[in-house]
Coordinates of C-alpha atoms in Angstrom, one line a residue:
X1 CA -178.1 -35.1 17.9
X2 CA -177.1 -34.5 21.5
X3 CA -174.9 -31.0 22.0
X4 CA -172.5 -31.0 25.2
X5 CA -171.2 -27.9 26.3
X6 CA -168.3 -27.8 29.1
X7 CA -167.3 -24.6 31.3
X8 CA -166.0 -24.5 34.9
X9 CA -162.6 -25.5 34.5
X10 CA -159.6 -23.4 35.2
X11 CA -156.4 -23.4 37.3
X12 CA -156.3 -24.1 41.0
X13 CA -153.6 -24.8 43.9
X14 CA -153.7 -28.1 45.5
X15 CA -156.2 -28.6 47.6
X16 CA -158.6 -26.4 46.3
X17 CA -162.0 -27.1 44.2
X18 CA -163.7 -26.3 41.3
X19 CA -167.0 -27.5 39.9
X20 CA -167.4 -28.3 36.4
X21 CA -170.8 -28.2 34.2
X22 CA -171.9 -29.8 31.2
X23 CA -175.0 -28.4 29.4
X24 CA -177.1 -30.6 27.2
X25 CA -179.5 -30.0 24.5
X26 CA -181.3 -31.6 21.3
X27 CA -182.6 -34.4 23.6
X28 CA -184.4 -34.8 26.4
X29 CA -182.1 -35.0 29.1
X30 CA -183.9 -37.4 31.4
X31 CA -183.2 -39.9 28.2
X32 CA -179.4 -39.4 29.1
X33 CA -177.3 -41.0 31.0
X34 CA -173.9 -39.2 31.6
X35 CA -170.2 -39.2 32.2
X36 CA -167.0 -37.6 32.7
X37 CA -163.4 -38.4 31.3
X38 CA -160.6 -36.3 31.1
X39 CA -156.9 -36.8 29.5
X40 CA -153.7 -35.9 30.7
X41 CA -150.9 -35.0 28.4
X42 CA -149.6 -37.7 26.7
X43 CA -152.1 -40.0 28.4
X44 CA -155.3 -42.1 27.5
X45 CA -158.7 -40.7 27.9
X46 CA -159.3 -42.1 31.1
X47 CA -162.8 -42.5 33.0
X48 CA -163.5 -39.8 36.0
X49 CA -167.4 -40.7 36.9
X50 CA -170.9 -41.4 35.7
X51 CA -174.3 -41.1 36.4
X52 CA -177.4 -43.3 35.8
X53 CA -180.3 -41.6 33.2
X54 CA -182.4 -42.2 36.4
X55 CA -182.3 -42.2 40.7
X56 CA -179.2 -40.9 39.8
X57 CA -176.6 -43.7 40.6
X58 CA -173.4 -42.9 40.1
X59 CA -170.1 -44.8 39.9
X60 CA -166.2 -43.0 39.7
X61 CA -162.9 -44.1 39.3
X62 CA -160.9 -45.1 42.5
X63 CA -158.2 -42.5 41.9
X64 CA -161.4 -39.8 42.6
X65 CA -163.7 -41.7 44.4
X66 CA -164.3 -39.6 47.7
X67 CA -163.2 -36.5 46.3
X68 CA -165.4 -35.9 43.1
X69 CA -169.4 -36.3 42.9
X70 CA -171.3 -36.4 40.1
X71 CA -174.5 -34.5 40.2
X72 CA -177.3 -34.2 37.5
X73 CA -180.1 -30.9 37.0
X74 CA -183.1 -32.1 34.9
X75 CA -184.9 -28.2 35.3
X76 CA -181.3 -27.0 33.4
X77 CA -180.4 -30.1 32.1
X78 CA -177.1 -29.8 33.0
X79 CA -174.7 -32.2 34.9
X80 CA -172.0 -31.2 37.3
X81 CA -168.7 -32.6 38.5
X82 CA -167.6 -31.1 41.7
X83 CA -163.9 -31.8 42.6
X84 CA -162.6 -31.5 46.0
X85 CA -159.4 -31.7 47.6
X86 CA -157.3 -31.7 43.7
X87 CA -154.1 -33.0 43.0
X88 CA -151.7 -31.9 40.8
X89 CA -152.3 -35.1 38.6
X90 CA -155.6 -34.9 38.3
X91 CA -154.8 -31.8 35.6
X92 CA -155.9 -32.5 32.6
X93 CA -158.7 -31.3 29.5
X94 CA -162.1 -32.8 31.4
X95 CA -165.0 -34.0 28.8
X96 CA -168.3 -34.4 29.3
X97 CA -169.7 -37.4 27.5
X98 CA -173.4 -38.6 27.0
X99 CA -175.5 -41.6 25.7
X100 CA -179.2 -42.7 25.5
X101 CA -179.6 -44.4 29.0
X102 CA -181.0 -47.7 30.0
X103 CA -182.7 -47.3 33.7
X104 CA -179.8 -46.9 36.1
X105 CA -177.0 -48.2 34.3
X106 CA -173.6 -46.4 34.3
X107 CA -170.9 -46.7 31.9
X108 CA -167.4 -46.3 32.6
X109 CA -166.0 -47.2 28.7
X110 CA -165.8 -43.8 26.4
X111 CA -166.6 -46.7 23.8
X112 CA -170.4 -46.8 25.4
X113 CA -170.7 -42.8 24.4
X114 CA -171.7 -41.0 21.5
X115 CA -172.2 -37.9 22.6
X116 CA -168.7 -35.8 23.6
X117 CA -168.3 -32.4 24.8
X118 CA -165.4 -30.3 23.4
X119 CA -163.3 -30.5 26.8
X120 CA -162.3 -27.8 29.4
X121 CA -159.0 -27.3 31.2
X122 CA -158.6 -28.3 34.7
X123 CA -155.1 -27.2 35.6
X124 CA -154.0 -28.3 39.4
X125 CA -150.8 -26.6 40.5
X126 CA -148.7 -27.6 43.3

């Protein structure tokens, strides 16, 4: 059983960044590959990023793409998503999400994830 745990999020002006963390533990975490989601109020879950269990490869959503990087810490086994230049409506609870990894695949369906984190608050104001 893989434990996620989220931290990092919080409220920020538009503009501003904030960097997100998501600590794993139960398996080893070069097994893992990762991603984020996040949900708006009355929205779907909706994919943010991912990141491969290995070199690292990572693939985001166009509505971040440029702005967000996903980065991975096999000494803390911990990944990170830092988030530049928010909007407003990219507020929302942000979830870390995990699954046994296959090379460098990414996976952008929450379906492909077993693993979920309890979610953190990312609250962008104008």
């Amino acid at each position: 059983q893989v434990q996620l745990v989220e931290s990092g999020g919080g409220l920020v002006q538009a503009g501003g960044s904030l960097r997100l963390s998501c600590a794993a533990s139960g398996r080893t975490f070069s097994s893992l590959a990762m991603g984020w989601f996040r949900q708006a109020p009355g929205k779907e879950r909706e994919f943010v990023g991912a990141i491969s269990r290995r070199v690292g490869l990572t693939d985001y959503s166009d509505a971040v793409k440029g702005r967000f990087t996903i980065s991975r810490d096999s000494a803390k086994n911990t990944q990170y998503l830092q988030m530049h230049s928010l909007k407003p409506e990219d507020t929302g609870v942000y979830y870390c999400a995990a699954r046994i990894g296959s090379g460098s695949s990414v996976y952008r369906e929450a379906y492909m994830y077993d693993y979920w984190g309890q979610g953190t608050q990312v609250t962008v104001s104008s």
